[in-house]
């Protein structure tokens, strides 16, 4: 087994964070463009008893 990698987000340059977030957002959008993935999300959401636009309940 290898050793764990530790990442300090405070050391990531701002531009790198922006590029990472933009890339992640594009992947999320592509994922949910697939109707099967959207249906799976809707099922998960229904099981949780909430909607995606609701604030988390404490």
N, CA, C and O atoms as a Tripos MOL2 file, in Angstrom:
@<TRIPOS>MOLECULE
protein
  232   231    58     0     0
PROTEIN
NO_CHARGES

@<TRIPOS>ATOM
      1 N           0.8280   -1.1790    0.0000 N.3       1 UNK1
      2 CA          0.0000    0.0000    0.0000 C.3       1 UNK1
      3 C           0.8740    1.2450    0.0000 C.2       1 UNK1
      4 O           1.9340    1.2830    0.6250 O.2       1 UNK1
      5 N           0.4060    2.2570   -0.7140 N.am      2 UNK2
      6 CA          1.1240    3.5210   -0.7370 C.3       2 UNK2
      7 C           0.6930    4.4080    0.4100 C.2       2 UNK2
      8 O          -0.2330    4.0970    1.1590 O.2       2 UNK2
      9 N           1.3830    5.5050    0.5220 N.am      3 UNK3
     10 CA          1.0210    6.4460    1.5800 C.3       3 UNK3
     11 C          -0.0630    7.3990    1.0680 C.2       3 UNK3
     12 O          -0.1970    7.6280   -0.1340 O.2       3 UNK3
     13 N          -0.8190    7.9350    1.9970 N.am      4 UNK4
     14 CA         -1.9160    8.8420    1.6510 C.3       4 UNK4
     15 C          -1.3530   10.1680    1.1570 C.2       4 UNK4
     16 O          -0.3330   10.6530    1.6460 O.2       4 UNK4
     17 N          -2.0360   10.7340    0.1870 N.am      5 UNK5
     18 CA         -1.6600   12.0420   -0.3300 C.3       5 UNK5
     19 C          -2.4650   13.0840    0.4140 C.2       5 UNK5
     20 O          -3.6860   12.9710    0.5180 O.2       5 UNK5
     21 N          -1.8000   14.0870    0.9280 N.am      6 UNK6
     22 CA         -2.4760   15.1650    1.6400 C.3       6 UNK6
     23 C          -2.3970   16.4260    0.7930 C.2       6 UNK6
     24 O          -1.3240   16.8100    0.3290 O.2       6 UNK6
     25 N          -3.5410   17.0640    0.5980 N.am      7 UNK7
     26 CA         -3.6100   18.2740   -0.2110 C.3       7 UNK7
     27 C          -4.0940   19.4150    0.6640 C.2       7 UNK7
     28 O          -5.1170   19.3020    1.3390 O.2       7 UNK7
     29 N          -3.3630   20.4990    0.6500 N.am      8 UNK8
     30 CA         -3.7670   21.6990    1.3670 C.3       8 UNK8
     31 C          -4.3900   22.6500    0.3470 C.2       8 UNK8
     32 O          -3.6680   23.2760   -0.4280 O.2       8 UNK8
     33 N          -5.7240   22.7690    0.3350 N.am      9 UNK9
     34 CA         -6.3920   23.6250   -0.6630 C.3       9 UNK9
     35 C          -5.9290   25.0740   -0.6300 C.2       9 UNK9
     36 O          -6.0080   25.7740   -1.6400 O.2       9 UNK9
     37 N          -5.4450   25.5310    0.5270 N.am     10 UNK10
     38 CA         -4.9800   26.9180    0.6260 C.3      10 UNK10
     39 C          -3.7270   27.1730   -0.2010 C.2      10 UNK10
     40 O          -3.3910   28.3210   -0.4920 O.2      10 UNK10
     41 N          -3.0360   26.0960   -0.5780 N.am     11 UNK11
     42 CA         -1.8090   26.2440   -1.3590 C.3      11 UNK11
     43 C          -2.0530   26.1490   -2.8670 C.2      11 UNK11
     44 O          -1.1240   26.3320   -3.6530 O.2      11 UNK11
     45 N          -3.2840   25.8660   -3.2730 N.am     12 UNK12
     46 CA         -3.6040   25.7740   -4.6980 C.3      12 UNK12
     47 C          -3.8160   27.1860   -5.2370 C.2      12 UNK12
     48 O          -4.6310   27.9350   -4.6970 O.2      12 UNK12
     49 N          -3.0950   27.5590   -6.2930 N.am     13 UNK13
     50 CA         -3.2640   28.9010   -6.8570 C.3      13 UNK13
     51 C          -4.7010   29.1340   -7.3310 C.2      13 UNK13
     52 O          -5.3770   28.2080   -7.7800 O.2      13 UNK13
     53 N          -5.1450   30.3620   -7.2240 N.am     14 UNK14
     54 CA         -6.5190   30.7320   -7.5660 C.3      14 UNK14
     55 C          -6.8970   30.2980   -8.9850 C.2      14 UNK14
     56 O          -7.9890   29.7690   -9.1900 O.2      14 UNK14
     57 N          -6.0280   30.5070   -9.9550 N.am     15 UNK15
     58 CA         -6.3300   30.1400  -11.3380 C.3      15 UNK15
     59 C          -6.5200   28.6330  -11.4710 C.2      15 UNK15
     60 O          -7.3920   28.1790  -12.2120 O.2      15 UNK15
     61 N          -5.7140   27.8620  -10.7630 N.am     16 UNK16
     62 CA         -5.8550   26.4050  -10.8010 C.3      16 UNK16
     63 C          -7.1910   25.9740  -10.2030 C.2      16 UNK16
     64 O          -7.8260   25.0520  -10.7140 O.2      16 UNK16
     65 N          -7.6210   26.6250   -9.1350 N.am     17 UNK17
     66 CA         -8.9210   26.3230   -8.5390 C.3      17 UNK17
     67 C         -10.0400   26.6180   -9.5270 C.2      17 UNK17
     68 O         -10.9760   25.8300   -9.6620 O.2      17 UNK17
     69 N          -9.9470   27.7490  -10.2170 N.am     18 UNK18
     70 CA        -10.9740   28.1180  -11.1930 C.3      18 UNK18
     71 C         -11.0380   27.1100  -12.3310 C.2      18 UNK18
     72 O         -12.1260   26.7160  -12.7490 O.2      18 UNK18
     73 N          -9.8800   26.6900  -12.8370 N.am     19 UNK19
     74 CA         -9.8490   25.7000  -13.9200 C.3      19 UNK19
     75 C         -10.4170   24.3580  -13.4600 C.2      19 UNK19
     76 O         -11.1520   23.7030  -14.2000 O.2      19 UNK19
     77 N         -10.0740   23.9550  -12.2420 N.am     20 UNK20
     78 CA        -10.5850   22.7020  -11.7020 C.3      20 UNK20
     79 C         -12.1070   22.7530  -11.5650 C.2      20 UNK20
     80 O         -12.7980   21.8080  -11.9460 O.2      20 UNK20
     81 N         -12.6260   23.8510  -11.0240 N.am     21 UNK21
     82 CA        -14.0740   23.9920  -10.8480 C.3      21 UNK21
     83 C         -14.7940   24.0360  -12.1930 C.2      21 UNK21
     84 O         -15.8590   23.4350  -12.3390 O.2      21 UNK21
     85 N         -14.2400   24.7260  -13.1610 N.am     22 UNK22
     86 CA        -14.8650   24.8070  -14.4850 C.3      22 UNK22
     87 C         -14.9120   23.4290  -15.1390 C.2      22 UNK22
     88 O         -15.9170   23.0580  -15.7450 O.2      22 UNK22
     89 N         -13.8290   22.6790  -15.0140 N.am     23 UNK23
     90 CA        -13.7740   21.3270  -15.5740 C.3      23 UNK23
     91 C         -14.7890   20.4270  -14.8880 C.2      23 UNK23
     92 O         -15.4860   19.6540  -15.5460 O.2      23 UNK23
     93 N         -14.8720   20.5270  -13.5760 N.am     24 UNK24
     94 CA        -15.8220   19.7120  -12.8110 C.3      24 UNK24
     95 C         -17.2520   20.0620  -13.2040 C.2      24 UNK24
     96 O         -18.0780   19.1670  -13.3810 O.2      24 UNK24
     97 N         -17.5570   21.3490  -13.3440 N.am     25 UNK25
     98 CA        -18.8990   21.7730  -13.7270 C.3      25 UNK25
     99 C         -19.2740   21.2290  -15.1020 C.2      25 UNK25
    100 O         -20.4000   20.7720  -15.2930 O.2      25 UNK25
    101 N         -18.3590   21.2700  -16.0530 N.am     26 UNK26
    102 CA        -18.6330   20.7270  -17.3880 C.3      26 UNK26
    103 C         -18.9560   19.2370  -17.3080 C.2      26 UNK26
    104 O         -19.8570   18.7570  -17.9960 O.2      26 UNK26
    105 N         -18.2260   18.5110  -16.4750 N.am     27 UNK27
    106 CA        -18.4680   17.0670  -16.3250 C.3      27 UNK27
    107 C         -19.8370   16.8100  -15.6950 C.2      27 UNK27
    108 O         -20.5410   15.8870  -16.1030 O.2      27 UNK27
    109 N         -20.2150   17.6100  -14.7150 N.am     28 UNK28
    110 CA        -21.5200   17.4580  -14.0680 C.3      28 UNK28
    111 C         -22.6370   17.7190  -15.0700 C.2      28 UNK28
    112 O         -23.6180   16.9760  -15.1160 O.2      28 UNK28
    113 N         -22.4950   18.7570  -15.8610 N.am     29 UNK29
    114 CA        -23.5080   19.0830  -16.8680 C.3      29 UNK29
    115 C         -23.6480   17.9440  -17.8670 C.2      29 UNK29
    116 O         -24.7640   17.5390  -18.1910 O.2      29 UNK29
    117 N         -22.5190   17.4170  -18.3600 N.am     30 UNK30
    118 CA        -22.5690   16.2860  -19.2990 C.3      30 UNK30
    119 C         -23.2320   15.0740  -18.6540 C.2      30 UNK30
    120 O         -24.0300   14.3890  -19.2940 O.2      30 UNK30
    121 N         -22.9080   14.8090  -17.4010 N.am     31 UNK31
    122 CA        -23.4730   13.6630  -16.6920 C.3      31 UNK31
    123 C         -24.9960   13.7600  -16.6380 C.2      31 UNK31
    124 O         -25.6880   12.7790  -16.9120 O.2      31 UNK31
    125 N         -25.5190   14.9250  -16.2900 N.am     32 UNK32
    126 CA        -26.9670   15.0630  -16.1310 C.3      32 UNK32
    127 C         -27.7050   15.3000  -17.4430 C.2      32 UNK32
    128 O         -28.9350   15.3350  -17.4580 O.2      32 UNK32
    129 N         -26.9800   15.4610  -18.5350 N.am     33 UNK33
    130 CA        -27.6280   15.4950  -19.8500 C.3      33 UNK33
    131 C         -28.1070   14.1050  -20.2530 C.2      33 UNK33
    132 O         -28.9660   13.9720  -21.1250 O.2      33 UNK33
    133 N         -27.5610   13.0770  -19.6270 N.am     34 UNK34
    134 CA        -27.9580   11.6940  -19.8860 C.3      34 UNK34
    135 C         -29.2580   11.4200  -19.1200 C.2      34 UNK34
    136 O         -29.2700   11.4910  -17.8910 O.2      34 UNK34
    137 N         -30.3460   11.1110  -19.8230 N.am     35 UNK35
    138 CA        -31.6330   10.8870  -19.1470 C.3      35 UNK35
    139 C         -31.5910    9.7960  -18.0810 C.2      35 UNK35
    140 O         -32.2990    9.8960  -17.0790 O.2      35 UNK35
    141 N         -30.7770    8.7580  -18.2720 N.am     36 UNK36
    142 CA        -30.6670    7.7020  -17.2640 C.3      36 UNK36
    143 C         -30.0850    8.2500  -15.9570 C.2      36 UNK36
    144 O         -30.5450    7.9010  -14.8700 O.2      36 UNK36
    145 N         -29.0820    9.1030  -16.0740 N.am     37 UNK37
    146 CA        -28.4810    9.6900  -14.8800 C.3      37 UNK37
    147 C         -29.4570   10.6330  -14.1850 C.2      37 UNK37
    148 O         -29.5080   10.6820  -12.9560 O.2      37 UNK37
    149 N         -30.2220   11.3690  -14.9590 N.am     38 UNK38
    150 CA        -31.1990   12.2850  -14.3770 C.3      38 UNK38
    151 C         -32.2890   11.5040  -13.6450 C.2      38 UNK38
    152 O         -32.7120   11.9000  -12.5590 O.2      38 UNK38
    153 N         -32.7450   10.4000  -14.2340 N.am     39 UNK39
    154 CA        -33.7580    9.5650  -13.5750 C.3      39 UNK39
    155 C         -33.2140    8.9830  -12.2700 C.2      39 UNK39
    156 O         -33.9210    8.9390  -11.2630 O.2      39 UNK39
    157 N         -31.9710    8.5440  -12.2900 N.am     40 UNK40
    158 CA        -31.3610    7.9970  -11.0690 C.3      40 UNK40
    159 C         -31.2810    9.0720   -9.9920 C.2      40 UNK40
    160 O         -31.5240    8.7980   -8.8170 O.2      40 UNK40
    161 N         -30.9430   10.2830  -10.3880 N.am     41 UNK41
    162 CA        -30.9040   11.3860   -9.4310 C.3      41 UNK41
    163 C         -32.2940   11.6620   -8.8710 C.2      41 UNK41
    164 O         -32.4500   11.8520   -7.6650 O.2      41 UNK41
    165 N         -33.2950   11.6850   -9.7290 N.am     42 UNK42
    166 CA        -34.6730   11.9410   -9.2800 C.3      42 UNK42
    167 C         -35.1290   10.8560   -8.3020 C.2      42 UNK42
    168 O         -35.8010   11.1590   -7.3160 O.2      42 UNK42
    169 N         -34.7700    9.5930   -8.5660 N.am     43 UNK43
    170 CA        -35.1110    8.5090   -7.6440 C.3      43 UNK43
    171 C         -34.4270    8.7190   -6.2990 C.2      43 UNK43
    172 O         -35.0510    8.5800   -5.2470 O.2      43 UNK43
    173 N         -33.1450    9.0540   -6.3390 N.am     44 UNK44
    174 CA        -32.3960    9.3010   -5.1140 C.3      44 UNK44
    175 C         -33.0290   10.4490   -4.3300 C.2      44 UNK44
    176 O         -33.2050   10.3590   -3.1150 O.2      44 UNK44
    177 N         -33.3640   11.5130   -5.0250 N.am     45 UNK45
    178 CA        -33.9510   12.6840   -4.3780 C.3      45 UNK45
    179 C         -35.2880   12.3310   -3.7330 C.2      45 UNK45
    180 O         -35.5680   12.7660   -2.6160 O.2      45 UNK45
    181 N         -36.1150   11.5470   -4.4240 N.am     46 UNK46
    182 CA        -37.4110   11.1380   -3.8830 C.3      46 UNK46
    183 C         -37.2320   10.2900   -2.6240 C.2      46 UNK46
    184 O         -37.9930   10.4220   -1.6650 O.2      46 UNK46
    185 N         -36.2220    9.4220   -2.6350 N.am     47 UNK47
    186 CA        -35.9490    8.5960   -1.4630 C.3      47 UNK47
    187 C         -35.5190    9.4370   -0.2720 C.2      47 UNK47
    188 O         -35.8210    9.1010    0.8730 O.2      47 UNK47
    189 N         -34.8250   10.5170   -0.5380 N.am     48 UNK48
    190 CA        -34.3550   11.4190    0.5200 C.3      48 UNK48
    191 C         -35.4850   12.3260    1.0140 C.2      48 UNK48
    192 O         -35.3770   12.9200    2.0870 O.2      48 UNK48
    193 N         -36.5660   12.4350    0.2400 N.am     49 UNK49
    194 CA        -37.7080   13.2280    0.6580 C.3      49 UNK49
    195 C         -37.5650   14.7150    0.4500 C.2      49 UNK49
    196 O         -38.2040   15.5000    1.1510 O.2      49 UNK49
    197 N         -36.7500   15.1160   -0.4880 N.am     50 UNK50
    198 CA        -36.5670   16.5460   -0.7130 C.3      50 UNK50
    199 C         -36.3860   16.8600   -2.1760 C.2      50 UNK50
    200 O         -36.5040   15.9870   -3.0360 O.2      50 UNK50
    201 N         -36.1000   18.1020   -2.4470 N.am     51 UNK51
    202 CA        -35.8120   18.5380   -3.8100 C.3      51 UNK51
    203 C         -34.4240   19.1410   -3.8590 C.2      51 UNK51
    204 O         -33.8790   19.5320   -2.8270 O.2      51 UNK51
    205 N         -33.8550   19.2180   -5.0320 N.am     52 UNK52
    206 CA        -32.4940   19.7060   -5.1910 C.3      52 UNK52
    207 C         -32.3720   21.1740   -4.8240 C.2      52 UNK52
    208 O         -31.2880   21.6260   -4.4550 O.2      52 UNK52
    209 N         -33.4550   21.9240   -4.9190 N.am     53 UNK53
    210 CA        -33.3600   23.3560   -4.6340 C.3      53 UNK53
    211 C         -33.7380   23.7370   -3.2230 C.2      53 UNK53
    212 O         -33.8050   24.9240   -2.9040 O.2      53 UNK53
    213 N         -33.9880   22.7570   -2.3660 N.am     54 UNK54
    214 CA        -34.3020   23.0410   -0.9720 C.3      54 UNK54
    215 C         -33.0070   23.1840   -0.1770 C.2      54 UNK54
    216 O         -31.9970   22.5580   -0.4960 O.2      54 UNK54
    217 N         -33.0510   23.9980    0.8360 N.am     55 UNK55
    218 CA        -31.9240   24.0870    1.7600 C.3      55 UNK55
    219 C         -31.8890   22.8080    2.5810 C.2      55 UNK55
    220 O         -32.9150   22.1640    2.7970 O.2      55 UNK55
    221 N         -30.7050   22.4550    3.0300 N.am     56 UNK56
    222 CA        -30.5950   21.2600    3.8710 C.3      56 UNK56
    223 C         -31.3150   21.4910    5.1780 C.2      56 UNK56
    224 O         -31.2460   22.5730    5.7630 O.2      56 UNK56
    225 N         -31.9970   20.4740    5.6240 N.am     57 UNK57
    226 CA        -32.7130   20.5630    6.8960 C.3      57 UNK57
    227 C         -31.8100   20.0890    8.0110 C.2      57 UNK57
    228 O         -31.0620   19.1270    7.8400 O.2      57 UNK57
    229 N         -31.8700   20.7460    9.1420 N.am     58 UNK58
    230 CA        -31.0450   20.3500   10.2850 C.3      58 UNK58
    231 C         -31.7830   19.3980   11.1850 C.2      58 UNK58
    232 O         -31.2390   18.9600   12.1990 O.2      58 UNK58
@<TRIPOS>BOND
     1     1     2 1
     2     2     3 1
     3     3     4 2
     4     3     5 am
     5     5     6 1
     6     6     7 1
     7     7     8 2
     8     7     9 am
     9     9    10 1
    10    10    11 1
    11    11    12 2
    12    11    13 am
    13    13    14 1
    14    14    15 1
    15    15    16 2
    16    15    17 am
    17    17    18 1
    18    18    19 1
    19    19    20 2
    20    19    21 am
    21    21    22 1
    22    22    23 1
    23    23    24 2
    24    23    25 am
    25    25    26 1
    26    26    27 1
    27    27    28 2
    28    27    29 am
    29    29    30 1
    30    30    31 1
    31    31    32 2
    32    31    33 am
    33    33    34 1
    34    34    35 1
    35    35    36 2
    36    35    37 am
    37    37    38 1
    38    38    39 1
    39    39    40 2
    40    39    41 am
    41    41    42 1
    42    42    43 1
    43    43    44 2
    44    43    45 am
    45    45    46 1
    46    46    47 1
    47    47    48 2
    48    47    49 am
    49    49    50 1
    50    50    51 1
    51    51    52 2
    52    51    53 am
    53    53    54 1
    54    54    55 1
    55    55    56 2
    56    55    57 am
    57    57    58 1
    58    58    59 1
    59    59    60 2
    60    59    61 am
    61    61    62 1
    62    62    63 1
    63    63    64 2
    64    63    65 am
    65    65    66 1
    66    66    67 1
    67    67    68 2
    68    67    69 am
    69    69    70 1
    70    70    71 1
    71    71    72 2
    72    71    73 am
    73    73    74 1
    74    74    75 1
    75    75    76 2
    76    75    77 am
    77    77    78 1
    78    78    79 1
    79    79    80 2
    80    79    81 am
    81    81    82 1
    82    82    83 1
    83    83    84 2
    84    83    85 am
    85    85    86 1
    86    86    87 1
    87    87    88 2
    88    87    89 am
    89    89    90 1
    90    90    91 1
    91    91    92 2
    92    91    93 am
    93    93    94 1
    94    94    95 1
    95    95    96 2
    96    95    97 am
    97    97    98 1
    98    98    99 1
    99    99   100 2
   100    99   101 am
   101   101   102 1
   102   102   103 1
   103   103   104 2
   104   103   105 am
   105   105   106 1
   106   106   107 1
   107   107   108 2
   108   107   109 am
   109   109   110 1
   110   110   111 1
   111   111   112 2
   112   111   113 am
   113   113   114 1
   114   114   115 1
   115   115   116 2
   116   115   117 am
   117   117   118 1
   118   118   119 1
   119   119   120 2
   120   119   121 am
   121   121   122 1
   122   122   123 1
   123   123   124 2
   124   123   125 am
   125   125   126 1
   126   126   127 1
   127   127   128 2
   128   127   129 am
   129   129   130 1
   130   130   131 1
   131   131   132 2
   132   131   133 am
   133   133   134 1
   134   134   135 1
   135   135   136 2
   136   135   137 am
   137   137   138 1
   138   138   139 1
   139   139   140 2
   140   139   141 am
   141   141   142 1
   142   142   143 1
   143   143   144 2
   144   143   145 am
   145   145   146 1
   146   146   147 1
   147   147   148 2
   148   147   149 am
   149   149   150 1
   150   150   151 1
   151   151   152 2
   152   151   153 am
   153   153   154 1
   154   154   155 1
   155   155   156 2
   156   155   157 am
   157   157   158 1
   158   158   159 1
   159   159   160 2
   160   159   161 am
   161   161   162 1
   162   162   163 1
   163   163   164 2
   164   163   165 am
   165   165   166 1
   166   166   167 1
   167   167   168 2
   168   167   169 am
   169   169   170 1
   170   170   171 1
   171   171   172 2
   172   171   173 am
   173   173   174 1
   174   174   175 1
   175   175   176 2
   176   175   177 am
   177   177   178 1
   178   178   179 1
   179   179   180 2
   180   179   181 am
   181   181   182 1
   182   182   183 1
   183   183   184 2
   184   183   185 am
   185   185   186 1
   186   186   187 1
   187   187   188 2
   188   187   189 am
   189   189   190 1
   190   190   191 1
   191   191   192 2
   192   191   193 am
   193   193   194 1
   194   194   195 1
   195   195   196 2
   196   195   197 am
   197   197   198 1
   198   198   199 1
   199   199   200 2
   200   199   201 am
   201   201   202 1
   202   202   203 1
   203   203   204 2
   204   203   205 am
   205   205   206 1
   206   206   207 1
   207   207   208 2
   208   207   209 am
   209   209   210 1
   210   210   211 1
   211   211   212 2
   212   211   213 am
   213   213   214 1
   214   214   215 1
   215   215   216 2
   216   215   217 am
   217   217   218 1
   218   218   219 1
   219   219   220 2
   220   219   221 am
   221   221   222 1
   222   222   223 1
   223   223   224 2
   224   223   225 am
   225   225   226 1
   226   226   227 1
   227   227   228 2
   228   227   229 am
   229   229   230 1
   230   230   231 1
   231   231   232 2
@<TRIPOS>SUBSTRUCTURE
     1 UNK1         2 RESIDUE 1 A UNK
     2 UNK2         6 RESIDUE 1 A UNK
     3 UNK3        10 RESIDUE 1 A UNK
     4 UNK4        14 RESIDUE 1 A UNK
     5 UNK5        18 RESIDUE 1 A UNK
     6 UNK6        22 RESIDUE 1 A UNK
     7 UNK7        26 RESIDUE 1 A UNK
     8 UNK8        30 RESIDUE 1 A UNK
     9 UNK9        34 RESIDUE 1 A UNK
    10 UNK10       38 RESIDUE 1 A UNK
    11 UNK11       42 RESIDUE 1 A UNK
    12 UNK12       46 RESIDUE 1 A UNK
    13 UNK13       50 RESIDUE 1 A UNK
    14 UNK14       54 RESIDUE 1 A UNK
    15 UNK15       58 RESIDUE 1 A UNK
    16 UNK16       62 RESIDUE 1 A UNK
    17 UNK17       66 RESIDUE 1 A UNK
    18 UNK18       70 RESIDUE 1 A UNK
    19 UNK19       74 RESIDUE 1 A UNK
    20 UNK20       78 RESIDUE 1 A UNK
    21 UNK21       82 RESIDUE 1 A UNK
    22 UNK22       86 RESIDUE 1 A UNK
    23 UNK23       90 RESIDUE 1 A UNK
    24 UNK24       94 RESIDUE 1 A UNK
    25 UNK25       98 RESIDUE 1 A UNK
    26 UNK26      102 RESIDUE 1 A UNK
    27 UNK27      106 RESIDUE 1 A UNK
    28 UNK28      110 RESIDUE 1 A UNK
    29 UNK29      114 RESIDUE 1 A UNK
    30 UNK30      118 RESIDUE 1 A UNK
    31 UNK31      122 RESIDUE 1 A UNK
    32 UNK32      126 RESIDUE 1 A UNK
    33 UNK33      130 RESIDUE 1 A UNK
    34 UNK34      134 RESIDUE 1 A UNK
    35 UNK35      138 RESIDUE 1 A UNK
    36 UNK36      142 RESIDUE 1 A UNK
    37 UNK37      146 RESIDUE 1 A UNK
    38 UNK38      150 RESIDUE 1 A UNK
    39 UNK39      154 RESIDUE 1 A UNK
    40 UNK40      158 RESIDUE 1 A UNK
    41 UNK41      162 RESIDUE 1 A UNK
    42 UNK42      166 RESIDUE 1 A UNK
    43 UNK43      170 RESIDUE 1 A UNK
    44 UNK44      174 RESIDUE 1 A UNK
    45 UNK45      178 RESIDUE 1 A UNK
    46 UNK46      182 RESIDUE 1 A UNK
    47 UNK47      186 RESIDUE 1 A UNK
    48 UNK48      190 RESIDUE 1 A UNK
    49 UNK49      194 RESIDUE 1 A UNK
    50 UNK50      198 RESIDUE 1 A UNK
    51 UNK51      202 RESIDUE 1 A UNK
    52 UNK52      206 RESIDUE 1 A UNK
    53 UNK53      210 RESIDUE 1 A UNK
    54 UNK54      214 RESIDUE 1 A UNK
    55 UNK55      218 RESIDUE 1 A UNK
    56 UNK56      222 RESIDUE 1 A UNK
    57 UNK57      226 RESIDUE 1 A UNK
    58 UNK58      230 RESIDUE 1 A UNK
